CSV table of N, CA and C in Angstrom, one decimal:
chain,number,residue,atom,x,y,z
Q,1,MET,N,-37.6,-0.1,63.5
Q,1,MET,CA,-38.3,-0.6,62.6
Q,1,MET,C,-36.4,-0.1,61.2
Q,2,ARG,N,-36.1,-0.7,61.2
Q,2,ARG,CA,-34.9,-0.7,59.9
Q,2,ARG,C,-35.1,-0.8,58.5
Q,3,LYS,N,-34.6,0.5,58.0
Q,3,LYS,CA,-34.3,1.3,57.0
Q,3,LYS,C,-33.8,0.0,55.9
Q,4,THR,N,-34.2,-0.9,54.7
Q,4,THR,CA,-34.0,-1.1,53.3
Q,4,THR,C,-33.2,-0.5,52.4
Q,5,THR,N,-32.0,-0.4,52.0
Q,5,THR,CA,-32.0,0.5,50.8
Q,5,THR,C,-31.5,-0.6,49.9
Q,6,SER,N,-31.9,0.0,48.5
Q,6,SER,CA,-31.6,-1.6,47.7
Q,6,SER,C,-30.4,-0.4,46.7
Q,7,GLY,N,-29.8,-1.5,45.9
Q,7,GLY,CA,-28.5,-0.8,46.0
Q,7,GLY,C,-27.8,-1.9,44.9
Q,8,PHE,N,-25.9,-1.6,44.6
Q,8,PHE,CA,-25.5,-2.4,43.9
Q,8,PHE,C,-24.0,-2.5,44.8
Q,9,THR,N,-23.6,-2.9,45.7
Q,9,THR,CA,-22.2,-3.0,46.2
Q,9,THR,C,-21.1,-2.2,45.3
Q,10,ILE,N,-20.3,-1.9,45.7
Q,10,ILE,CA,-19.1,-1.6,45.0
Q,10,ILE,C,-18.4,-2.6,44.4
Q,11,VAL,N,-18.3,-4.0,44.7
Q,11,VAL,CA,-18.0,-5.0,44.8
Q,11,VAL,C,-18.4,-5.4,43.3
Q,12,GLU,N,-19.3,-5.5,43.0
Q,12,GLU,CA,-21.0,-5.8,41.7
Q,12,GLU,C,-20.4,-4.6,40.4
Q,13,LEU,N,-20.6,-3.1,41.6
Q,13,LEU,CA,-20.2,-2.3,40.4
Q,13,LEU,C,-18.3,-2.4,39.8
Q,14,LEU,N,-17.7,-2.8,40.3
Q,14,LEU,CA,-16.2,-3.1,39.6
Q,14,LEU,C,-16.9,-4.7,39.0
Q,15,ILE,N,-17.4,-5.5,39.0
Q,15,ILE,CA,-17.2,-7.1,38.5
Q,15,ILE,C,-17.9,-6.5,37.0
Q,16,VAL,N,-19.2,-5.6,37.0
Q,16,VAL,CA,-19.4,-5.9,36.0
Q,16,VAL,C,-18.5,-4.3,35.1
Q,17,ILE,N,-17.9,-3.3,35.8
Q,17,ILE,CA,-16.8,-2.5,34.5
Q,17,ILE,C,-15.4,-3.1,34.1
Q,18,VAL,N,-15.4,-4.0,34.6
Q,18,VAL,CA,-14.1,-5.2,34.2
Q,18,VAL,C,-15.1,-6.2,33.2
Q,19,VAL,N,-15.9,-6.9,33.4
Q,19,VAL,CA,-16.7,-7.2,31.9
Q,19,VAL,C,-16.6,-5.9,30.8
Q,20,ILE,N,-17.2,-5.0,31.3
Q,20,ILE,CA,-17.2,-4.7,29.8
Q,20,ILE,C,-16.1,-4.0,29.5
Q,21,ALA,N,-15.3,-3.4,30.2
Q,21,ALA,CA,-14.0,-3.4,29.5
Q,21,ALA,C,-12.8,-4.4,28.7
Q,22,ILE,N,-13.8,-5.6,29.3
Q,22,ILE,CA,-13.0,-7.1,28.5
Q,22,ILE,C,-13.8,-7.3,27.3
Q,23,LEU,N,-14.8,-6.9,26.9
Q,23,LEU,CA,-16.0,-7.2,26.1
Q,23,LEU,C,-15.2,-5.6,25.0
Q,24,ALA,N,-14.6,-4.3,25.2
Q,24,ALA,CA,-14.6,-3.5,24.2
Q,24,ALA,C,-13.6,-3.7,23.8
Q,25,ALA,N,-12.6,-3.8,24.6
Q,25,ALA,CA,-11.0,-4.9,24.6
Q,25,ALA,C,-11.3,-6.3,23.2
Q,26,ILE,N,-12.1,-6.5,23.2
Q,26,ILE,CA,-12.0,-8.2,22.5
Q,26,ILE,C,-12.6,-7.2,21.0
Q,27,THR,N,-13.7,-6.8,20.9
Q,27,THR,CA,-14.2,-5.9,20.0
Q,27,THR,C,-13.5,-5.0,19.1
Q,28,ILE,N,-12.4,-3.6,19.8
Q,28,ILE,CA,-11.3,-3.3,19.1
Q,28,ILE,C,-10.1,-3.9,18.5
Q,29,VAL,N,-9.7,-5.1,19.2
Q,29,VAL,CA,-9.0,-5.4,18.1
Q,29,VAL,C,-9.5,-6.5,17.1
Q,30,ALA,N,-11.2,-7.3,17.3
Q,30,ALA,CA,-11.8,-7.3,16.0
Q,30,ALA,C,-11.6,-6.6,14.9
Q,31,TYR,N,-12.3,-5.8,15.6
Q,31,TYR,CA,-12.2,-4.2,14.5
Q,31,TYR,C,-10.8,-3.6,13.6
Q,32,ASN,N,-9.8,-3.9,14.2
Q,32,ASN,CA,-8.3,-3.3,13.9
Q,32,ASN,C,-8.0,-4.9,12.4
Q,33,GLY,N,-8.8,-5.7,13.1
Q,33,GLY,CA,-8.4,-7.5,12.0
Q,33,GLY,C,-9.0,-7.3,11.0
Q,34,ILE,N,-10.3,-6.8,10.6
Q,34,ILE,CA,-11.2,-6.2,9.6
Q,34,ILE,C,-10.4,-5.4,9.6
Q,35,GLN,N,-10.3,-3.8,10.0
Q,35,GLN,CA,-9.7,-2.8,8.9
Q,35,GLN,C,-8.4,-3.6,8.7
Q,36,ASN,N,-7.3,-4.0,9.0
Q,36,ASN,CA,-6.1,-4.7,8.5
Q,36,ASN,C,-6.4,-5.4,7.0
Q,37,ARG,N,-7.3,-6.2,7.0
Q,37,ARG,CA,-7.6,-6.9,6.1
Q,37,ARG,C,-7.8,-6.4,4.9
Q,38,ALA,N,-8.9,-5.5,5.1
Q,38,ALA,CA,-9.8,-3.8,4.3
Q,38,ALA,C,-8.7,-3.7,3.6
Q,39,ASN,N,-7.5,-3.1,4.2
Q,39,ASN,CA,-6.7,-1.8,3.8
Q,39,ASN,C,-5.6,-3.0,2.6
Q,40,ASP,N,-5.3,-4.2,2.9
Q,40,ASP,CA,-4.2,-4.9,2.2
Q,40,ASP,C,-5.4,-5.4,1.2
Q,41,THR,N,-6.0,-5.9,1.0
Q,41,THR,CA,-7.1,-6.1,0.0
Q,41,THR,C,-7.2,-4.9,-1.1
Q,42,ALA,N,-7.1,-3.2,-0.2
Q,42,ALA,CA,-7.6,-2.4,-1.5
Q,42,ALA,C,-5.5,-2.2,-1.7
Q,43,VAL,N,-5.1,-2.7,-1.3
Q,43,VAL,CA,-3.8,-2.2,-2.0
Q,43,VAL,C,-3.7,-3.2,-2.9
Q,44,LYS,N,-3.8,-4.4,-3.0
Q,44,LYS,CA,-3.8,-5.4,-3.6
Q,44,LYS,C,-4.8,-5.7,-5.0
Q,45,ASN,N,-5.6,-5.0,-4.4
Q,45,ASN,CA,-6.8,-4.4,-6.0
Q,45,ASN,C,-6.4,-3.3,-6.9
Q,46,ASP,N,-5.7,-2.3,-6.4
Q,46,ASP,CA,-4.9,-1.3,-6.1
Q,46,ASP,C,-3.7,-1.9,-7.3
Q,47,LEU,N,-2.9,-2.7,-7.2
Q,47,LEU,CA,-1.5,-3.0,-7.8
Q,47,LEU,C,-1.8,-4.0,-8.6
Q,48,ALA,N,-3.1,-4.5,-8.9
Q,48,ALA,CA,-4.0,-5.6,-9.9
Q,48,ALA,C,-4.3,-5.1,-10.9
Q,49,THR,N,-4.7,-3.6,-10.4
Q,49,THR,CA,-5.4,-2.7,-11.7
Q,49,THR,C,-4.6,-2.1,-12.0
Q,50,LEU,N,-3.4,-1.3,-11.8
Q,50,LEU,CA,-2.1,-0.5,-12.0
Q,50,LEU,C,-1.4,-1.9,-13.1
Q,51,ARG,N,-1.1,-2.6,-12.7
Q,51,ARG,CA,-0.6,-4.1,-13.5
Q,51,ARG,C,-1.3,-4.1,-15.0
Q,52,LYS,N,-2.8,-4.0,-14.8
Q,52,LYS,CA,-3.2,-4.3,-16.1
Q,52,LYS,C,-3.5,-3.3,-16.7
Q,53,LYS,N,-3.7,-1.5,-16.2
Q,53,LYS,CA,-3.0,-0.4,-16.9
Q,53,LYS,C,-1.8,-0.3,-17.5
Q,54,ILE,N,-0.4,-0.9,-16.9
Q,54,ILE,CA,0.6,-0.9,-17.4
Q,54,ILE,C,0.8,-1.9,-18.7
Q,55,GLU,N,0.3,-3.1,-18.1
Q,55,GLU,CA,0.2,-4.1,-19.4
Q,55,GLU,C,-0.9,-3.8,-20.6
Q,56,MET,N,-2.1,-2.8,-20.6
Q,56,MET,CA,-2.6,-2.3,-21.9
Q,56,MET,C,-1.8,-1.0,-22.4
Q,57,PHE,N,-1.1,-0.9,-21.7
Q,57,PHE,CA,0.3,0.6,-22.0
Q,57,PHE,C,0.7,-0.3,-23.1
Q,58,ARG,N,1.5,-1.2,-23.4
Q,58,ARG,CA,2.9,-2.2,-23.4
Q,58,ARG,C,1.7,-2.2,-24.7
Q,59,THR,N,0.4,-2.8,-24.6
Q,59,THR,CA,-0.1,-3.2,-25.3
Q,59,THR,C,-0.4,-2.1,-26.8
Q,60,THR,N,-0.7,-1.3,-26.3
Q,60,THR,CA,-0.6,-0.1,-27.4
Q,60,THR,C,0.1,0.4,-27.3
Q,61,ASN,N,1.7,0.5,-27.0
Q,61,ASN,CA,2.6,1.3,-27.4
Q,61,ASN,C,4.1,0.5,-27.4
Q,62,GLU,N,4.2,-0.6,-27.5
Q,62,GLU,CA,5.1,-1.5,-27.2
Q,62,GLU,C,6.1,-1.0,-26.7
Q,63,THR,N,5.9,-0.9,-25.1
Q,63,THR,CA,6.6,-0.5,-24.4
Q,63,THR,C,5.9,-0.1,-23.4
Q,64,TYR,N,6.8,-0.7,-22.6
Q,64,TYR,CA,6.2,-0.1,-20.4
Q,64,TYR,C,6.8,1.3,-20.5
Q,65,PRO,N,5.2,1.3,-19.6
Q,65,PRO,CA,5.4,3.7,-19.6
Q,65,PRO,C,7.0,3.7,-18.3
Q,66,TYR,N,8.0,4.9,-19.3
Q,66,TYR,CA,8.7,5.2,-18.7
Q,66,TYR,C,7.9,6.4,-17.5
Q,67,SER,N,8.6,6.6,-16.5
Q,67,SER,CA,7.9,7.5,-15.4
Q,67,SER,C,7.3,8.9,-15.9
Q,68,GLY,N,7.5,9.5,-16.4
Q,68,GLY,CA,6.5,10.3,-17.2
Q,68,GLY,C,5.3,10.2,-18.0
Q,69,ASP,N,5.1,8.8,-18.4
Q,69,ASP,CA,4.1,8.5,-19.0
Q,69,ASP,C,3.0,8.2,-17.9
Q,70,LEU,N,2.8,8.2,-16.9
Q,70,LEU,CA,2.2,7.1,-15.8
Q,70,LEU,C,1.1,8.1,-15.2
Q,71,ASP,N,1.2,9.2,-16.0
Q,71,ASP,CA,-0.3,10.4,-15.5
Q,71,ASP,C,-1.2,10.3,-17.1
Q,72,SER,N,-1.0,9.5,-17.5
Q,72,SER,CA,-1.6,8.8,-19.4
Q,72,SER,C,-2.6,7.5,-19.2
Q,73,LEU,N,-2.0,6.7,-17.7
Q,73,LEU,CA,-2.6,5.9,-17.4
Q,73,LEU,C,-3.8,6.1,-16.9
Q,74,GLY,N,-4.4,6.8,-16.1
Q,74,GLY,CA,-5.7,7.4,-15.7
Q,74,GLY,C,-5.5,6.4,-14.7
Q,75,TYR,N,-4.7,6.3,-13.6
Q,75,TYR,CA,-4.5,4.9,-12.3
Q,75,TYR,C,-5.4,6.0,-11.0
Q,76,LYS,N,-6.3,5.6,-10.2
Q,76,LYS,CA,-6.6,6.0,-9.2
Q,76,LYS,C,-6.3,5.1,-7.7
Q,77,ALA,N,-5.7,5.1,-6.6
Q,77,ALA,CA,-5.6,4.8,-6.1
Q,77,ALA,C,-6.4,5.0,-4.6
Q,78,SER,N,-6.8,3.5,-3.9
Q,78,SER,CA,-7.4,3.6,-2.8
Q,78,SER,C,-6.2,4.5,-2.0
Q,79,LYS,N,-5.8,6.1,-1.1
Q,79,LYS,CA,-5.5,6.9,-0.9
Q,79,LYS,C,-5.5,6.3,0.8
Q,80,SER,N,-6.2,6.2,1.5
Q,80,SER,CA,-6.7,6.0,3.1
Q,80,SER,C,-6.2,4.0,3.5
Q,81,SER,N,-6.2,3.3,2.3
Q,81,SER,CA,-5.0,1.9,2.3
Q,81,SER,C,-3.6,1.8,2.6
Q,82,TYR,N,-2.9,3.4,2.3
Q,82,TYR,CA,-1.9,2.9,2.2
Q,82,TYR,C,-0.7,3.5,3.2
Q,83,LEU,N,0.3,3.0,3.6
Q,83,LEU,CA,1.3,4.1,5.3
Q,83,LEU,C,1.6,5.1,3.5
Q,84,ILE,N,1.6,6.2,4.0
Q,84,ILE,CA,1.8,7.1,3.0
Q,84,ILE,C,3.2,7.6,3.8
Q,85,ASP,N,4.3,8.1,2.8
Q,85,ASP,CA,5.5,8.7,3.3
Q,85,ASP,C,5.0,10.1,2.1
Q,86,PRO,N,5.1,11.5,2.7
Q,86,PRO,CA,4.9,12.7,2.1
Q,86,PRO,C,6.1,13.0,1.1
Q,87,SER,N,6.9,12.0,1.2
Q,87,SER,CA,8.1,13.0,0.7
Q,87,SER,C,8.6,12.1,-0.7
Q,88,PHE,N,7.4,10.9,0.1
Q,88,PHE,CA,7.7,9.5,-1.5
Q,88,PHE,C,6.8,9.3,-2.1
Q,89,GLY,N,6.3,9.4,-1.5
Q,89,GLY,CA,4.7,8.9,-1.9
Q,89,GLY,C,4.4,7.3,-1.6
Q,90,ASN,N,3.4,6.4,-2.2
Q,90,ASN,CA,3.2,5.2,-1.4
Q,90,ASN,C,3.2,4.0,-2.5
Q,91,ILE,N,2.9,4.6,-4.0
Q,91,ILE,CA,3.1,3.2,-4.4
Q,91,ILE,C,4.5,3.4,-5.0
Q,92,LEU,N,5.1,2.4,-5.9
Q,92,LEU,CA,6.2,2.3,-6.5
Q,92,LEU,C,6.6,1.9,-7.3
Q,93,TYR,N,6.8,2.9,-8.8
Q,93,TYR,CA,7.1,1.9,-10.1
Q,93,TYR,C,8.3,1.9,-10.4
Q,94,CYS,N,8.9,0.4,-10.4
Q,94,CYS,CA,10.4,0.5,-10.7
Q,94,CYS,C,10.6,0.0,-12.5
Q,95,TYR,N,11.2,0.5,-13.7
Q,95,TYR,CA,11.6,0.2,-15.2
Q,95,TYR,C,13.1,-0.5,-15.0
Q,96,SER,N,13.1,-0.9,-16.6
Q,96,SER,CA,14.0,-0.6,-16.9
Q,96,SER,C,14.3,-0.1,-17.8
Q,97,TYR,N,15.5,0.6,-18.0
Q,97,TYR,CA,15.7,2.2,-18.9
Q,97,TYR,C,16.3,1.3,-20.2
Q,98,ASP,N,16.1,0.4,-20.6
Q,98,ASP,CA,16.9,0.3,-21.5
Q,98,ASP,C,15.5,0.3,-22.8
Q,99,PRO,N,16.3,0.6,-24.3
Q,99,PRO,CA,15.5,0.1,-25.7
Q,99,PRO,C,14.1,-0.8,-25.8
Q,100,GLY,N,13.5,-0.1,-25.4
Q,100,GLY,CA,12.3,-0.8,-25.6
Q,100,GLY,C,11.3,-0.9,-24.3
Q,101,ASN,N,12.5,-0.5,-23.0
Q,101,ASN,CA,11.9,-0.7,-22.0
Q,101,ASN,C,10.6,-2.1,-21.8
Q,102,THR,N,11.7,-3.1,-21.6
Q,102,THR,CA,11.6,-4.4,-21.3
Q,102,THR,C,10.9,-5.0,-19.7
Q,103,MET,N,10.8,-4.0,-18.8
Q,103,MET,CA,10.8,-5.3,-17.2
Q,103,MET,C,10.4,-3.6,-16.4
Q,104,TYR,N,9.4,-4.4,-15.6
Q,104,TYR,CA,9.0,-3.3,-14.7
Q,104,TYR,C,8.7,-3.8,-13.5
Q,105,ALA,N,8.3,-3.0,-12.3
Q,105,ALA,CA,7.6,-3.9,-11.0
Q,105,ALA,C,6.7,-2.9,-10.4
Q,106,ILE,N,6.0,-3.3,-9.5
Q,106,ILE,CA,5.8,-2.2,-9.2
Q,106,ILE,C,5.5,-3.0,-7.3
Q,107,GLY,N,5.4,-1.7,-6.4
Q,107,GLY,CA,5.6,-2.3,-4.8
Q,107,GLY,C,4.7,-1.2,-4.2
Q,108,ALA,N,3.8,-1.7,-2.8
Q,108,ALA,CA,3.4,-1.0,-1.8
Q,108,ALA,C,3.1,-1.4,-0.8
Q,109,VAL,N,3.0,-0.5,0.5
Q,109,VAL,CA,3.5,-0.7,1.4
Q,109,VAL,C,1.6,-0.7,2.5
Q,110,SER,N,1.3,-1.3,2.9
Q,110,SER,CA,-0.4,-1.7,3.1
Q,110,SER,C,-0.2,-1.0,4.6
Q,111,LYS,N,-1.3,0.0,4.9
Q,111,LYS,CA,-0.8,0.9,7.0
Q,111,LYS,C,-1.1,-0.4,7.7
Q,112,SER,N,-1.1,-1.9,7.2
Q,112,SER,CA,-1.1,-3.2,8.3
Q,112,SER,C,0.6,-3.1,8.4
Q,113,GLY,N,1.0,-2.9,7.6
Q,113,GLY,CA,2.5,-2.6,7.4
Q,113,GLY,C,3.1,-4.0,6.7
Q,114,LYS,N,2.2,-4.6,5.7
Q,114,LYS,CA,2.6,-5.9,5.1
Q,114,LYS,C,3.1,-5.1,3.6
Q,115,ASN,N,3.7,-5.8,3.1
Q,115,ASN,CA,4.5,-5.3,1.7
Q,115,ASN,C,3.5,-6.5,0.4
Q,116,TYR,N,3.8,-5.6,-0.7
Q,116,TYR,CA,3.0,-5.9,-2.2
Q,116,TYR,C,3.5,-5.4,-3.0
Q,117,TYR,N,3.9,-7.0,-4.3
Q,117,TYR,CA,4.5,-6.4,-4.9
Q,117,TYR,C,4.2,-7.3,-6.5
Q,118,ALA,N,4.2,-6.2,-7.1
Q,118,ALA,CA,3.6,-7.1,-8.8
Q,118,ALA,C,4.8,-6.9,-10.0
Q,119,ALA,N,4.8,-7.6,-11.0
Q,119,ALA,CA,6.0,-7.1,-11.7
Q,119,ALA,C,5.6,-7.7,-13.0
Q,120,LEU,N,6.5,-7.3,-14.1
Q,120,LEU,CA,6.7,-8.6,-15.4
Q,120,LEU,C,5.7,-9.9,-15.5
Q,121,ASN,N,4.7,-10.0,-15.7
Q,121,ASN,CA,4.1,-11.5,-15.9
Q,121,ASN,C,3.9,-11.9,-14.5
Q,122,SER,N,3.9,-11.2,-13.6
Q,122,SER,CA,3.6,-11.9,-12.3
Q,122,SER,C,2.2,-11.6,-11.5
Q,123,ALA,N,1.3,-12.1,-11.0
Q,123,ALA,CA,0.7,-11.0,-10.4
Q,123,ALA,C,1.1,-10.4,-8.5
Q,124,VAL,N,-0.3,-10.3,-8.2
Q,124,VAL,CA,-0.2,-9.2,-6.9
Q,124,VAL,C,0.7,-10.0,-5.6
Q,125,GLN,N,1.7,-9.9,-5.1
Q,125,GLN,CA,2.0,-10.9,-3.9
Q,125,GLN,C,2.6,-10.1,-3.1
Q,126,GLU,N,2.3,-11.0,-1.6
Q,126,GLU,CA,2.8,-10.5,-0.4
Q,126,GLU,C,4.2,-10.6,-0.7
Q,127,TYR,N,5.0,-10.1,0.6
Q,127,TYR,CA,6.7,-10.0,0.3
Q,127,TYR,C,7.0,-9.5,1.8
Q,128,ALA,N,7.4,-10.7,2.9
Q,128,ALA,CA,7.7,-10.4,3.9
Q,128,ALA,C,9.0,-9.5,4.6
Q,129,GLY,N,10.1,-9.3,3.5
Q,129,GLY,CA,11.0,-8.4,3.5
Q,129,GLY,C,10.8,-7.2,4.0
Q,130,PRO,N,11.6,-5.9,3.7
Q,130,PRO,CA,11.4,-4.5,4.1
Q,130,PRO,C,11.6,-4.2,2.4
Q,131,LEU,N,10.8,-3.2,2.3
Q,131,LEU,CA,10.0,-2.4,0.9
Q,131,LEU,C,10.6,-1.0,0.9
Q,132,SER,N,11.7,-1.0,0.6
Q,132,SER,CA,12.3,0.8,0.6
Q,132,SER,C,11.8,1.4,-0.2
Q,133,PHE,N,11.7,2.9,0.5
Q,133,PHE,CA,11.0,3.6,-0.6
Q,133,PHE,C,11.6,4.8,-0.6
Q,134,LYS,N,13.2,4.9,-0.2
Q,134,LYS,CA,13.8,5.6,-0.3
Q,134,LYS,C,14.9,5.6,-1.6
Q,135,VAL,N,15.5,6.3,-1.7
Q,135,VAL,CA,16.8,5.8,-3.2
Q,135,VAL,C,16.8,4.9,-3.5
Q,136,ASN,N,17.2,3.8,-2.8
Q,136,ASN,CA,17.5,2.7,-3.6
Q,136,ASN,C,16.0,1.6,-3.4
Q,137,ALA,N,14.8,2.6,-3.3
Q,137,ALA,CA,13.7,2.0,-3.6
Q,137,ALA,C,13.7,0.3,-5.1
Q,138,CYS,N,14.2,0.7,-5.4
Q,138,CYS,CA,14.2,-0.2,-7.0
Q,138,CYS,C,14.9,-1.2,-6.6
Q,139,ASP,N,15.9,-1.1,-5.5
Q,139,ASP,CA,17.0,-2.0,-5.4
Q,139,ASP,C,16.7,-3.0,-4.7
Q,140,SER,N,16.0,-2.8,-3.7
Q,140,SER,CA,14.5,-3.9,-3.1
Q,140,SER,C,13.6,-4.6,-4.2
Q,141,LEU,N,13.1,-3.8,-5.2
Q,141,LEU,CA,12.5,-4.2,-5.9
Q,141,LEU,C,13.2,-5.6,-7.0
Q,142,ALA,N,14.6,-5.2,-7.5
Q,142,ALA,CA,14.7,-5.9,-7.8
Q,142,ALA,C,15.3,-6.7,-7.5
Q,143,THR,N,15.3,-7.0,-6.5
Q,143,THR,CA,16.0,-8.2,-5.7
Q,143,THR,C,14.8,-9.1,-5.4
Q,144,ILE,N,13.6,-8.9,-5.0
Q,144,ILE,CA,12.6,-9.4,-4.9
Q,144,ILE,C,12.0,-10.0,-6.0
Q,145,THR,N,11.9,-9.9,-6.9
Q,145,THR,CA,11.5,-10.0,-8.4
Q,145,THR,C,12.8,-10.2,-9.3
Q,146,GLY,N,14.1,-10.6,-9.2
Q,146,GLY,CA,15.3,-11.1,-10.0
Q,146,GLY,C,14.5,-10.8,-11.3
Q,147,LEU,N,14.2,-9.0,-11.7
Q,147,LEU,CA,14.6,-8.8,-12.5
Q,147,LEU,C,15.9,-7.2,-12.5
Q,148,THR,N,16.1,-7.2,-13.8
Q,148,THR,CA,17.4,-6.0,-13.8
Q,148,THR,C,16.6,-4.7,-13.8
Q,149,LEU,N,16.4,-4.0,-12.5
Q,149,LEU,CA,15.2,-2.7,-13.3
Q,149,LEU,C,16.8,-1.3,-12.4
Q,150,THR,N,16.6,-0.5,-13.4
Q,150,THR,CA,17.3,0.8,-13.3
Q,150,THR,C,17.1,1.4,-11.9
Q,151,ARG,N,17.4,2.1,-11.4
Q,151,ARG,CA,17.1,3.3,-10.3
Q,151,ARG,C,16.6,3.9,-11.0
Q,152,SER,N,15.1,4.0,-11.7
Q,152,SER,CA,14.6,5.3,-12.3
Q,152,SER,C,13.0,5.0,-11.2
Q,153,TYR,N,12.5,5.8,-10.6
Q,153,TYR,CA,11.4,5.8,-10.0
Q,153,TYR,C,10.3,6.6,-10.2
Q,154,ALA,N,9.0,6.0,-9.6
Q,154,ALA,CA,8.4,7.5,-9.4
Q,154,ALA,C,7.0,6.9,-8.3
Q,155,GLY,N,6.5,8.0,-7.8
Q,155,GLY,CA,5.7,7.3,-6.4
Q,155,GLY,C,4.3,8.1,-6.6
Q,156,TYR,N,3.3,7.4,-6.7
Q,156,TYR,CA,2.1,8.0,-6.9
Q,156,TYR,C,2.2,8.3,-5.3
Q,157,ASN,N,1.1,9.8,-5.2
Q,157,ASN,CA,0.8,11.4,-4.1
Q,157,ASN,C,0.0,11.4,-4.0
Q,158,PRO,N,-1.3,11.1,-3.6
Q,158,PRO,CA,-2.5,11.7,-4.6
Q,158,PRO,C,-2.5,13.1,-4.1
Q,159,SER,N,-2.2,12.9,-3.0
Q,159,SER,CA,-2.1,14.6,-2.4
Q,159,SER,C,-1.1,15.6,-2.7
Q,160,ASP,N,-0.1,15.5,-3.7
Q,160,ASP,CA,0.8,16.1,-4.6
Q,160,ASP,C,0.0,17.2,-5.5
Q,161,THR,N,-0.4,18.1,-5.4
Q,161,THR,CA,-0.9,18.9,-6.2
Q,161,THR,C,0.3,20.3,-7.0
Q,162,VAL,N,1.4,20.4,-6.4
Q,162,VAL,CA,2.5,20.8,-7.9
Q,162,VAL,C,3.0,20.0,-8.4
Q,163,THR,N,3.1,18.3,-8.6
Q,163,THR,CA,3.7,17.8,-9.7
Q,163,THR,C,2.8,16.8,-10.4
Q,164,GLY,N,1.7,16.7,-9.7
Q,164,GLY,CA,0.6,15.8,-10.2
Q,164,GLY,C,1.1,14.6,-9.0
Q,165,PRO,N,0.0,13.8,-9.1
Q,165,PRO,CA,-0.3,12.6,-8.5
Q,165,PRO,C,1.0,11.1,-8.6
Q,166,TRP,N,1.6,11.5,-10.0
Q,166,TRP,CA,3.5,10.6,-10.3
Q,166,TRP,C,4.2,11.7,-10.2
Q,167,ARG,N,5.0,11.4,-9.4
Q,167,ARG,CA,6.3,12.2,-9.1
Q,167,ARG,C,7.4,11.6,-9.3
Q,168,THR,N,9.2,12.0,-10.1
Q,168,THR,CA,9.8,11.3,-10.4
Q,168,THR,C,10.2,11.6,-9.5
Q,169,TRP,N,11.5,10.4,-8.7
Q,169,TRP,CA,12.0,10.7,-7.8
Q,169,TRP,C,13.4,11.5,-8.1
Q,170,VAL,N,14.3,11.4,-6.6
Q,170,VAL,CA,16.2,11.4,-6.6
Q,170,VAL,C,16.8,10.1,-7.2
Q,171,GLY,N,17.3,10.4,-7.9
Q,171,GLY,CA,18.8,9.3,-8.4
Q,171,GLY,C,17.8,8.5,-9.7
Q,172,GLN,N,17.1,9.5,-10.6
Q,172,GLN,CA,17.1,8.4,-11.9
Q,172,GLN,C,18.5,8.4,-12.5
């Protein structure tokens, strides 16, 4: 009399494991793509909101804000959608330091690695080149936008509890 045992062979188990691994890989890639698009959308919306607040400031004060005026805008950013450099912040604001402060540009880098900017009379746009947040950051925005921007910057860093969310950078 033969005893029959039922069960899966090692080959069948390996095939099932491989199929599950393939499905998991597809799901992770799809999720990352959705998450990157969500971060990009949040950054674009934040920059559009900031641009509107800057334009409202201009309407009220007849000048664009200087870095010391940025706290008065009441701006809040979607902190989790940005690449954050703790020493420099994550949203760049550059302006012309001329009488009347007639030009400005803003820029940010999404967690997906895409660069976005908006400037005087322009909507938020993607920029394919590098956007530096170091000392020459306004030079990058000036090149992108074609505006004459001084080396005056402020960065938005919502976790900065010492100087507030807007900070003045070195090189002003």
